[in-house]
């Protein structure tokens, strides 16, 4: 699908890799400029080189640090004059059994995956309120907001929280002309899932539950994110769009043998 984001500026967290990077490249292809807040300074430098400073601003940011979150928004406004679309993509995971995982690991996941999103909603939302122009926010949650990941309780709890943060923001930010929506991706082929996908047994088990028998290309998530930021979705607010090839519907074993 062709979108037009000319004269628009996006704030993208986690834009140095995976889904966030696909959002960066799709948004720039559609004519927009981007402010990318990410921990990975080396990748930010490489992407600045690739896209040029008229189009790309990398702001080294830990999304779990409120001062750095606020600084990323300020730096973007200082550079481009305004912001229009936020894509809150940065995320991380630490697996561990619910009964034994340390609270330090819980805090690590919740601070990045949930608090980081809430702090960016606040910083970006306040900026749009000041500008008095329309804005959009797309949060990348996960199907784990609906279906818990085994040994991933911290991640699943955080992602369920992102879904509710999206709904809360959809009410409170609507008066400022901001639409807030979430995407709940299934398996996406990014570095985050590499260790699972490269394990043949785990990969085979995952494929059983994915009707398309493949993980998504990051661009297949980015295209939905751009749709939710475009006027084509002007009445969509507070929605959670599941993008998982039907995986969350695949709870049954294969019953076709009953008909043989
Ligand atoms: N890959 C999947 O299958 C999948 C499925 C559902 C949801 N998601 C979600 O999509 C989002 C993107 O994941 P991905 O698969 O592209 O992963 P990825 O590892 O490829 O990219 C994550 C990016 O976030 C950045 N990041 C991590 N911690 C950060 C922090 N504290 N501050 C700033 N930046 C930080 C990393 O540097 C990296 O650039 C995450 O929120 C993830 O939970 C991924």
mmCIF file of C-alpha atoms and ligand atoms in Angstrom:
data_model
loop_
_atom_site.group_PDB
_atom_site.id
_atom_site.type_symbol
_atom_site.label_atom_id
_atom_site.label_comp_id
_atom_site.label_asym_id
_atom_site.label_seq_id
_atom_site.Cartn_x
_atom_site.Cartn_y
_atom_site.Cartn_z
ATOM 1 C CA UNK A 1 0.000 0.000 0.000
ATOM 2 C CA UNK A 2 1.273 3.531 -0.802
ATOM 3 C CA UNK A 3 1.167 6.086 2.007
ATOM 4 C CA UNK A 4 2.129 9.768 1.878
ATOM 5 C CA UNK A 5 3.910 11.148 4.950
ATOM 6 C CA UNK A 6 5.533 14.150 3.223
ATOM 7 C CA UNK A 7 6.052 17.037 5.687
ATOM 8 C CA UNK A 8 5.332 14.644 8.564
ATOM 9 C CA UNK A 9 7.715 13.718 11.364
ATOM 10 C CA UNK A 10 7.650 10.407 13.219
ATOM 11 C CA UNK A 11 9.051 9.573 16.622
ATOM 12 C CA UNK A 12 10.071 5.901 16.525
ATOM 13 C CA UNK A 13 11.401 3.991 19.528
ATOM 14 C CA UNK A 14 13.369 0.823 18.892
ATOM 15 C CA UNK A 15 13.979 1.970 15.314
ATOM 16 C CA UNK A 16 17.479 0.547 15.093
ATOM 17 C CA UNK A 17 16.350 -3.059 14.540
ATOM 18 C CA UNK A 18 13.532 -5.412 13.562
ATOM 19 C CA UNK A 19 9.992 -4.019 13.460
ATOM 20 C CA UNK A 20 11.092 -0.484 14.407
ATOM 21 C CA UNK A 21 13.647 -0.428 11.606
ATOM 22 C CA UNK A 22 10.966 -1.537 9.135
ATOM 23 C CA UNK A 23 8.777 1.351 10.342
ATOM 24 C CA UNK A 24 11.721 3.728 9.809
ATOM 25 C CA UNK A 25 12.320 2.540 6.262
ATOM 26 C CA UNK A 26 8.622 2.446 5.273
ATOM 27 C CA UNK A 27 7.986 5.917 6.759
ATOM 28 C CA UNK A 28 11.004 7.431 4.982
ATOM 29 C CA UNK A 29 9.925 5.726 1.727
ATOM 30 C CA UNK A 30 6.567 7.466 2.188
ATOM 31 C CA UNK A 31 8.308 10.848 2.305
ATOM 32 C CA UNK A 32 8.510 11.438 6.069
ATOM 33 C CA UNK A 33 11.294 12.409 8.452
ATOM 34 C CA UNK A 34 12.119 10.370 11.553
ATOM 35 C CA UNK A 35 13.411 10.780 15.088
ATOM 36 C CA UNK A 36 14.660 7.426 16.314
ATOM 37 C CA UNK A 37 15.077 6.792 20.044
ATOM 38 C CA UNK A 38 17.079 3.629 20.640
ATOM 39 C CA UNK A 39 19.786 2.253 22.921
ATOM 40 C CA UNK A 40 21.939 1.054 20.039
ATOM 41 C CA UNK A 41 24.200 4.027 19.289
ATOM 42 C CA UNK A 42 26.255 2.234 16.657
ATOM 43 C CA UNK A 43 23.194 1.360 14.569
ATOM 44 C CA UNK A 44 21.889 4.913 14.978
ATOM 45 C CA UNK A 45 25.184 6.237 13.577
ATOM 46 C CA UNK A 46 24.996 3.794 10.619
ATOM 47 C CA UNK A 47 21.389 4.772 9.883
ATOM 48 C CA UNK A 48 22.257 8.485 10.050
ATOM 49 C CA UNK A 49 24.913 7.796 7.447
ATOM 50 C CA UNK A 50 22.444 5.833 5.303
ATOM 51 C CA UNK A 51 19.490 8.257 5.380
ATOM 52 C CA UNK A 52 21.233 11.613 5.940
ATOM 53 C CA UNK A 53 20.658 14.234 8.597
ATOM 54 C CA UNK A 54 17.846 16.021 6.701
ATOM 55 C CA UNK A 55 15.699 12.910 7.113
ATOM 56 C CA UNK A 56 17.021 10.968 10.105
ATOM 57 C CA UNK A 57 17.783 12.012 13.673
ATOM 58 C CA UNK A 58 19.077 9.321 16.019
ATOM 59 C CA UNK A 59 18.764 10.088 19.727
ATOM 60 C CA UNK A 60 20.516 7.552 21.982
ATOM 61 C CA UNK A 61 17.796 6.769 24.497
ATOM 62 C CA UNK A 62 16.999 4.240 27.178
ATOM 63 C CA UNK A 63 13.184 4.156 27.052
ATOM 64 C CA UNK A 64 13.050 3.170 30.727
ATOM 65 C CA UNK A 65 14.663 6.482 31.750
ATOM 66 C CA UNK A 66 12.163 9.354 31.972
ATOM 67 C CA UNK A 67 14.720 12.138 31.522
ATOM 68 C CA UNK A 68 16.014 10.450 28.365
ATOM 69 C CA UNK A 69 12.474 9.933 27.065
ATOM 70 C CA UNK A 70 11.686 13.626 27.499
ATOM 71 C CA UNK A 71 15.004 14.557 25.923
ATOM 72 C CA UNK A 72 14.243 12.435 22.825
ATOM 73 C CA UNK A 73 10.991 14.313 22.238
ATOM 74 C CA UNK A 74 12.656 17.694 22.818
ATOM 75 C CA UNK A 75 15.555 16.839 20.485
ATOM 76 C CA UNK A 76 13.117 15.803 17.749
ATOM 77 C CA UNK A 77 11.131 19.030 18.041
ATOM 78 C CA UNK A 78 14.303 21.101 18.104
ATOM 79 C CA UNK A 79 15.517 19.427 14.905
ATOM 80 C CA UNK A 80 12.323 19.194 12.833
ATOM 81 C CA UNK A 81 10.055 21.817 14.489
ATOM 82 C CA UNK A 82 7.153 19.451 15.227
ATOM 83 C CA UNK A 83 6.097 15.812 15.598
ATOM 84 C CA UNK A 84 3.090 14.036 14.053
ATOM 85 C CA UNK A 85 3.234 10.261 14.465
ATOM 86 C CA UNK A 86 4.653 8.149 17.296
ATOM 87 C CA UNK A 87 5.566 4.479 16.916
ATOM 88 C CA UNK A 88 6.422 2.988 20.312
ATOM 89 C CA UNK A 89 8.223 -0.166 19.311
ATOM 90 C CA UNK A 90 11.248 -0.637 21.605
ATOM 91 C CA UNK A 91 11.007 -3.803 23.634
ATOM 92 C CA UNK A 92 13.025 -6.529 25.307
ATOM 93 C CA UNK A 93 12.378 -9.824 27.057
ATOM 94 C CA UNK A 94 13.853 -11.959 29.829
ATOM 95 C CA UNK A 95 12.345 -15.397 30.210
ATOM 96 C CA UNK A 96 12.129 -17.118 33.571
ATOM 97 C CA UNK A 97 9.797 -19.233 35.712
ATOM 98 C CA UNK A 98 7.165 -17.182 37.500
ATOM 99 C CA UNK A 99 8.043 -18.640 40.896
ATOM 100 C CA UNK A 100 11.786 -18.148 40.635
ATOM 101 C CA UNK A 101 12.449 -15.175 38.395
ATOM 102 C CA UNK A 102 14.063 -12.284 40.264
ATOM 103 C CA UNK A 103 12.183 -9.039 40.692
ATOM 104 C CA UNK A 104 15.186 -7.326 39.113
ATOM 105 C CA UNK A 105 14.407 -9.235 35.894
ATOM 106 C CA UNK A 106 10.699 -8.394 36.242
ATOM 107 C CA UNK A 107 11.518 -4.721 36.663
ATOM 108 C CA UNK A 108 13.851 -4.805 33.649
ATOM 109 C CA UNK A 109 11.082 -6.098 31.368
ATOM 110 C CA UNK A 110 8.251 -3.988 32.800
ATOM 111 C CA UNK A 111 10.331 -0.801 32.830
ATOM 112 C CA UNK A 112 11.177 -1.094 29.131
ATOM 113 C CA UNK A 113 8.059 -2.746 27.717
ATOM 114 C CA UNK A 114 5.363 -0.989 29.782
ATOM 115 C CA UNK A 115 6.702 2.080 31.618
ATOM 116 C CA UNK A 116 8.732 3.052 28.548
ATOM 117 C CA UNK A 117 5.559 3.114 26.455
ATOM 118 C CA UNK A 118 3.597 5.079 29.065
ATOM 119 C CA UNK A 119 6.374 7.671 29.448
ATOM 120 C CA UNK A 120 6.548 8.184 25.670
ATOM 121 C CA UNK A 121 2.753 8.452 25.414
ATOM 122 C CA UNK A 122 2.962 11.241 28.006
ATOM 123 C CA UNK A 123 5.906 13.090 26.439
ATOM 124 C CA UNK A 124 4.605 12.820 22.865
ATOM 125 C CA UNK A 125 1.012 13.589 23.899
ATOM 126 C CA UNK A 126 2.058 16.757 25.740
ATOM 127 C CA UNK A 127 3.999 17.878 22.667
ATOM 128 C CA UNK A 128 0.991 17.379 20.367
ATOM 129 C CA UNK A 129 -1.229 19.218 22.870
ATOM 130 C CA UNK A 130 1.185 22.177 22.665
ATOM 131 C CA UNK A 131 1.275 22.080 18.871
ATOM 132 C CA UNK A 132 -2.529 21.858 18.584
ATOM 133 C CA UNK A 133 -2.114 19.672 15.471
ATOM 134 C CA UNK A 134 -3.433 16.117 15.022
ATOM 135 C CA UNK A 135 -1.266 13.189 16.086
ATOM 136 C CA UNK A 136 -1.243 9.415 16.169
ATOM 137 C CA UNK A 137 0.377 6.850 18.443
ATOM 138 C CA UNK A 138 0.909 3.207 17.496
ATOM 139 C CA UNK A 139 2.058 0.916 20.292
ATOM 140 C CA UNK A 140 3.598 -2.431 19.475
ATOM 141 C CA UNK A 141 2.190 -4.857 22.042
ATOM 142 C CA UNK A 142 2.092 -8.597 21.239
ATOM 143 C CA UNK A 143 -0.321 -11.502 20.986
ATOM 144 C CA UNK A 144 1.150 -12.277 24.421
ATOM 145 C CA UNK A 145 -1.257 -9.584 25.677
ATOM 146 C CA UNK A 146 -3.942 -12.216 24.916
ATOM 147 C CA UNK A 147 -2.108 -15.546 25.152
ATOM 148 C CA UNK A 148 0.645 -15.849 27.762
ATOM 149 C CA UNK A 149 4.113 -16.825 26.639
ATOM 150 C CA UNK A 150 5.329 -19.821 28.660
ATOM 151 C CA UNK A 151 8.146 -18.618 30.978
ATOM 152 C CA UNK A 152 7.387 -15.107 29.775
ATOM 153 C CA UNK A 153 5.036 -13.837 32.465
ATOM 154 C CA UNK A 154 6.807 -10.474 32.845
ATOM 155 C CA UNK A 155 6.652 -9.892 29.086
ATOM 156 C CA UNK A 156 3.031 -11.036 28.802
ATOM 157 C CA UNK A 157 1.953 -8.865 31.745
ATOM 158 C CA UNK A 158 3.780 -5.875 30.249
ATOM 159 C CA UNK A 159 2.151 -6.382 26.845
ATOM 160 C CA UNK A 160 -1.334 -6.703 28.376
ATOM 161 C CA UNK A 161 -0.535 -3.425 30.127
ATOM 162 C CA UNK A 162 0.419 -1.816 26.812
ATOM 163 C CA UNK A 163 -2.964 -2.805 25.413
ATOM 164 C CA UNK A 164 -4.736 -1.111 28.332
ATOM 165 C CA UNK A 165 -2.411 1.920 28.162
ATOM 166 C CA UNK A 166 -3.515 2.199 24.530
ATOM 167 C CA UNK A 167 -7.181 2.156 25.508
ATOM 168 C CA UNK A 168 -6.663 4.660 28.334
ATOM 169 C CA UNK A 169 -4.791 7.018 26.018
ATOM 170 C CA UNK A 170 -7.468 6.616 23.342
ATOM 171 C CA UNK A 171 -9.958 8.211 25.756
ATOM 172 C CA UNK A 172 -7.778 10.861 27.356
ATOM 173 C CA UNK A 173 -5.889 11.999 24.265
ATOM 174 C CA UNK A 174 -8.849 12.102 21.860
ATOM 175 C CA UNK A 175 -9.749 15.677 22.921
ATOM 176 C CA UNK A 176 -6.289 16.703 21.691
ATOM 177 C CA UNK A 177 -6.915 15.092 18.309
ATOM 178 C CA UNK A 178 -4.607 12.158 18.994
ATOM 179 C CA UNK A 179 -5.582 8.632 17.953
ATOM 180 C CA UNK A 180 -3.902 5.813 19.895
ATOM 181 C CA UNK A 181 -3.902 2.219 18.689
ATOM 182 C CA UNK A 182 -1.964 -0.985 19.298
ATOM 183 C CA UNK A 183 -0.685 -3.766 17.092
ATOM 184 C CA UNK A 184 -0.448 -7.266 18.548
ATOM 185 C CA UNK A 185 2.041 -9.123 16.342
ATOM 186 C CA UNK A 186 2.517 -12.875 16.358
ATOM 187 C CA UNK A 187 5.903 -14.306 15.431
ATOM 188 C CA UNK A 188 8.053 -11.816 13.507
ATOM 189 C CA UNK A 189 11.421 -12.644 11.974
ATOM 190 C CA UNK A 190 13.664 -10.278 13.957
ATOM 191 C CA UNK A 191 16.729 -10.650 16.201
ATOM 192 C CA UNK A 192 14.379 -10.842 19.224
ATOM 193 C CA UNK A 193 13.041 -14.236 18.123
ATOM 194 C CA UNK A 194 16.198 -15.591 16.476
ATOM 195 C CA UNK A 195 17.119 -18.040 19.257
ATOM 196 C CA UNK A 196 13.615 -19.600 19.183
ATOM 197 C CA UNK A 197 13.444 -19.758 15.387
ATOM 198 C CA UNK A 198 16.903 -21.306 15.126
ATOM 199 C CA UNK A 199 15.991 -24.139 17.502
ATOM 200 C CA UNK A 200 14.470 -26.765 15.132
ATOM 201 C CA UNK A 201 12.161 -28.334 17.747
ATOM 202 C CA UNK A 202 10.840 -25.038 19.071
ATOM 203 C CA UNK A 203 10.463 -23.691 15.534
ATOM 204 C CA UNK A 204 8.476 -26.773 14.428
ATOM 205 C CA UNK A 205 6.153 -26.416 17.436
ATOM 206 C CA UNK A 206 5.610 -22.719 16.700
ATOM 207 C CA UNK A 207 4.806 -23.435 13.041
ATOM 208 C CA UNK A 208 2.065 -25.902 14.079
ATOM 209 C CA UNK A 209 0.108 -22.938 15.469
ATOM 210 C CA UNK A 210 0.703 -20.520 12.598
ATOM 211 C CA UNK A 211 -1.731 -21.108 9.719
ATOM 212 C CA UNK A 212 0.651 -19.449 7.215
ATOM 213 C CA UNK A 213 3.551 -21.672 8.451
ATOM 214 C CA UNK A 214 5.988 -18.749 8.605
ATOM 215 C CA UNK A 215 6.918 -15.780 10.776
ATOM 216 C CA UNK A 216 6.038 -12.279 9.554
ATOM 217 C CA UNK A 217 8.513 -10.105 7.729
ATOM 218 C CA UNK A 218 8.950 -6.946 9.892
ATOM 219 C CA UNK A 219 7.576 -4.907 7.003
ATOM 220 C CA UNK A 220 4.236 -6.740 7.280
ATOM 221 C CA UNK A 221 3.873 -5.202 10.757
ATOM 222 C CA UNK A 222 5.221 -1.799 9.672
ATOM 223 C CA UNK A 223 2.611 -1.500 6.897
ATOM 224 C CA UNK A 224 -0.200 -1.905 9.453
ATOM 225 C CA UNK A 225 1.515 0.671 11.686
ATOM 226 C CA UNK A 226 1.591 3.157 8.808
ATOM 227 C CA UNK A 227 -2.081 2.478 8.059
ATOM 228 C CA UNK A 228 -2.934 3.279 11.702
ATOM 229 C CA UNK A 229 -1.011 6.575 11.355
ATOM 230 C CA UNK A 230 -2.651 7.595 8.082
ATOM 231 C CA UNK A 231 -6.020 9.289 7.552
ATOM 232 C CA UNK A 232 -7.164 6.000 5.971
ATOM 233 C CA UNK A 233 -7.779 4.894 9.586
ATOM 234 C CA UNK A 234 -9.301 8.210 10.742
ATOM 235 C CA UNK A 235 -12.076 6.556 12.840
ATOM 236 C CA UNK A 236 -9.818 3.898 14.432
ATOM 237 C CA UNK A 237 -8.947 4.725 18.052
ATOM 238 C CA UNK A 238 -8.228 2.453 21.030
ATOM 239 C CA UNK A 239 -8.087 -0.607 18.781
ATOM 240 C CA UNK A 240 -5.818 -3.615 19.100
ATOM 241 C CA UNK A 241 -5.074 -5.055 15.682
ATOM 242 C CA UNK A 242 -3.891 -8.663 15.854
ATOM 243 C CA UNK A 243 -1.357 -9.351 13.072
ATOM 244 C CA UNK A 244 -0.500 -13.026 13.532
ATOM 245 C CA UNK A 245 -1.616 -14.973 10.410
ATOM 246 C CA UNK A 246 -4.403 -16.432 12.587
ATOM 247 C CA UNK A 247 -2.095 -17.943 15.232
ATOM 248 C CA UNK A 248 -4.287 -16.919 18.180
ATOM 249 C CA UNK A 249 -7.201 -18.766 16.566
ATOM 250 C CA UNK A 250 -5.240 -22.004 16.222
ATOM 251 C CA UNK A 251 -5.979 -23.683 19.531
ATOM 252 C CA UNK A 252 -7.207 -27.045 18.149
ATOM 253 C CA UNK A 253 -5.189 -30.064 17.025
ATOM 254 C CA UNK A 254 -5.428 -31.074 13.347
ATOM 255 C CA UNK A 255 -8.838 -32.821 13.078
ATOM 256 C CA UNK A 256 -8.604 -33.649 9.347
ATOM 257 C CA UNK A 257 -7.681 -37.275 10.165
ATOM 258 C CA UNK A 258 -11.307 -37.769 11.339
ATOM 259 C CA UNK A 259 -12.346 -37.508 7.674
ATOM 260 C CA UNK A 260 -9.815 -39.967 6.248
HETATM 261 N N1 LIG B 1 9.632 -10.302 16.993
HETATM 262 C C1 LIG B 1 8.453 -10.751 17.390
HETATM 263 O O1 LIG B 1 8.062 -11.906 17.127
HETATM 264 C C2 LIG B 1 7.520 -9.851 18.170
HETATM 265 C C3 LIG B 1 6.219 -10.289 18.380
HETATM 266 C C4 LIG B 1 5.340 -9.489 19.096
HETATM 267 C C5 LIG B 1 5.764 -8.271 19.584
HETATM 268 N N2 LIG B 1 7.050 -7.861 19.364
HETATM 269 C C6 LIG B 1 7.440 -6.549 19.902
HETATM 270 O O2 LIG B 1 7.896 -5.746 18.855
HETATM 271 C C7 LIG B 1 8.808 -4.795 19.372
HETATM 272 C C8 LIG B 1 10.063 -4.786 18.521
HETATM 273 O O3 LIG B 1 10.685 -6.041 18.644
HETATM 274 P P1 LIG B 1 11.649 -6.658 17.526
HETATM 275 O O4 LIG B 1 11.213 -8.037 17.328
HETATM 276 O O5 LIG B 1 11.737 -5.737 16.387
HETATM 277 O O6 LIG B 1 13.009 -6.710 18.361
HETATM 278 P P2 LIG B 1 14.504 -6.252 18.043
HETATM 279 O O7 LIG B 1 15.299 -6.847 19.143
HETATM 280 O O8 LIG B 1 14.860 -6.537 16.634
HETATM 281 O O9 LIG B 1 14.446 -4.660 18.221
HETATM 282 C C9 LIG B 1 14.236 -4.069 19.453
HETATM 283 C C10 LIG B 1 14.842 -2.675 19.432
HETATM 284 O O10 LIG B 1 14.553 -2.061 20.697
HETATM 285 C C11 LIG B 1 15.736 -1.466 21.180
HETATM 286 N N3 LIG B 1 15.714 -1.430 22.650
HETATM 287 C C12 LIG B 1 15.729 -2.471 23.506
HETATM 288 N N4 LIG B 1 15.735 -2.011 24.775
HETATM 289 C C13 LIG B 1 15.714 -0.663 24.705
HETATM 290 C C14 LIG B 1 15.709 0.376 25.668
HETATM 291 N N5 LIG B 1 15.747 0.116 26.986
HETATM 292 N N6 LIG B 1 15.684 1.639 25.245
HETATM 293 C C15 LIG B 1 15.681 1.929 23.911
HETATM 294 N N7 LIG B 1 15.693 1.003 22.951
HETATM 295 C C16 LIG B 1 15.697 -0.294 23.362
HETATM 296 C C17 LIG B 1 16.864 -2.351 20.678
HETATM 297 O O11 LIG B 1 18.115 -1.651 20.675
HETATM 298 C C18 LIG B 1 16.379 -2.685 19.279
HETATM 299 O O12 LIG B 1 16.792 -1.730 18.328
HETATM 300 C C19 LIG B 1 9.043 -5.159 20.827
HETATM 301 O O13 LIG B 1 8.235 -4.344 21.652
HETATM 302 C C20 LIG B 1 8.571 -6.594 20.891
HETATM 303 O O14 LIG B 1 8.147 -6.949 22.169
HETATM 304 C C21 LIG B 1 7.937 -8.611 18.665
#
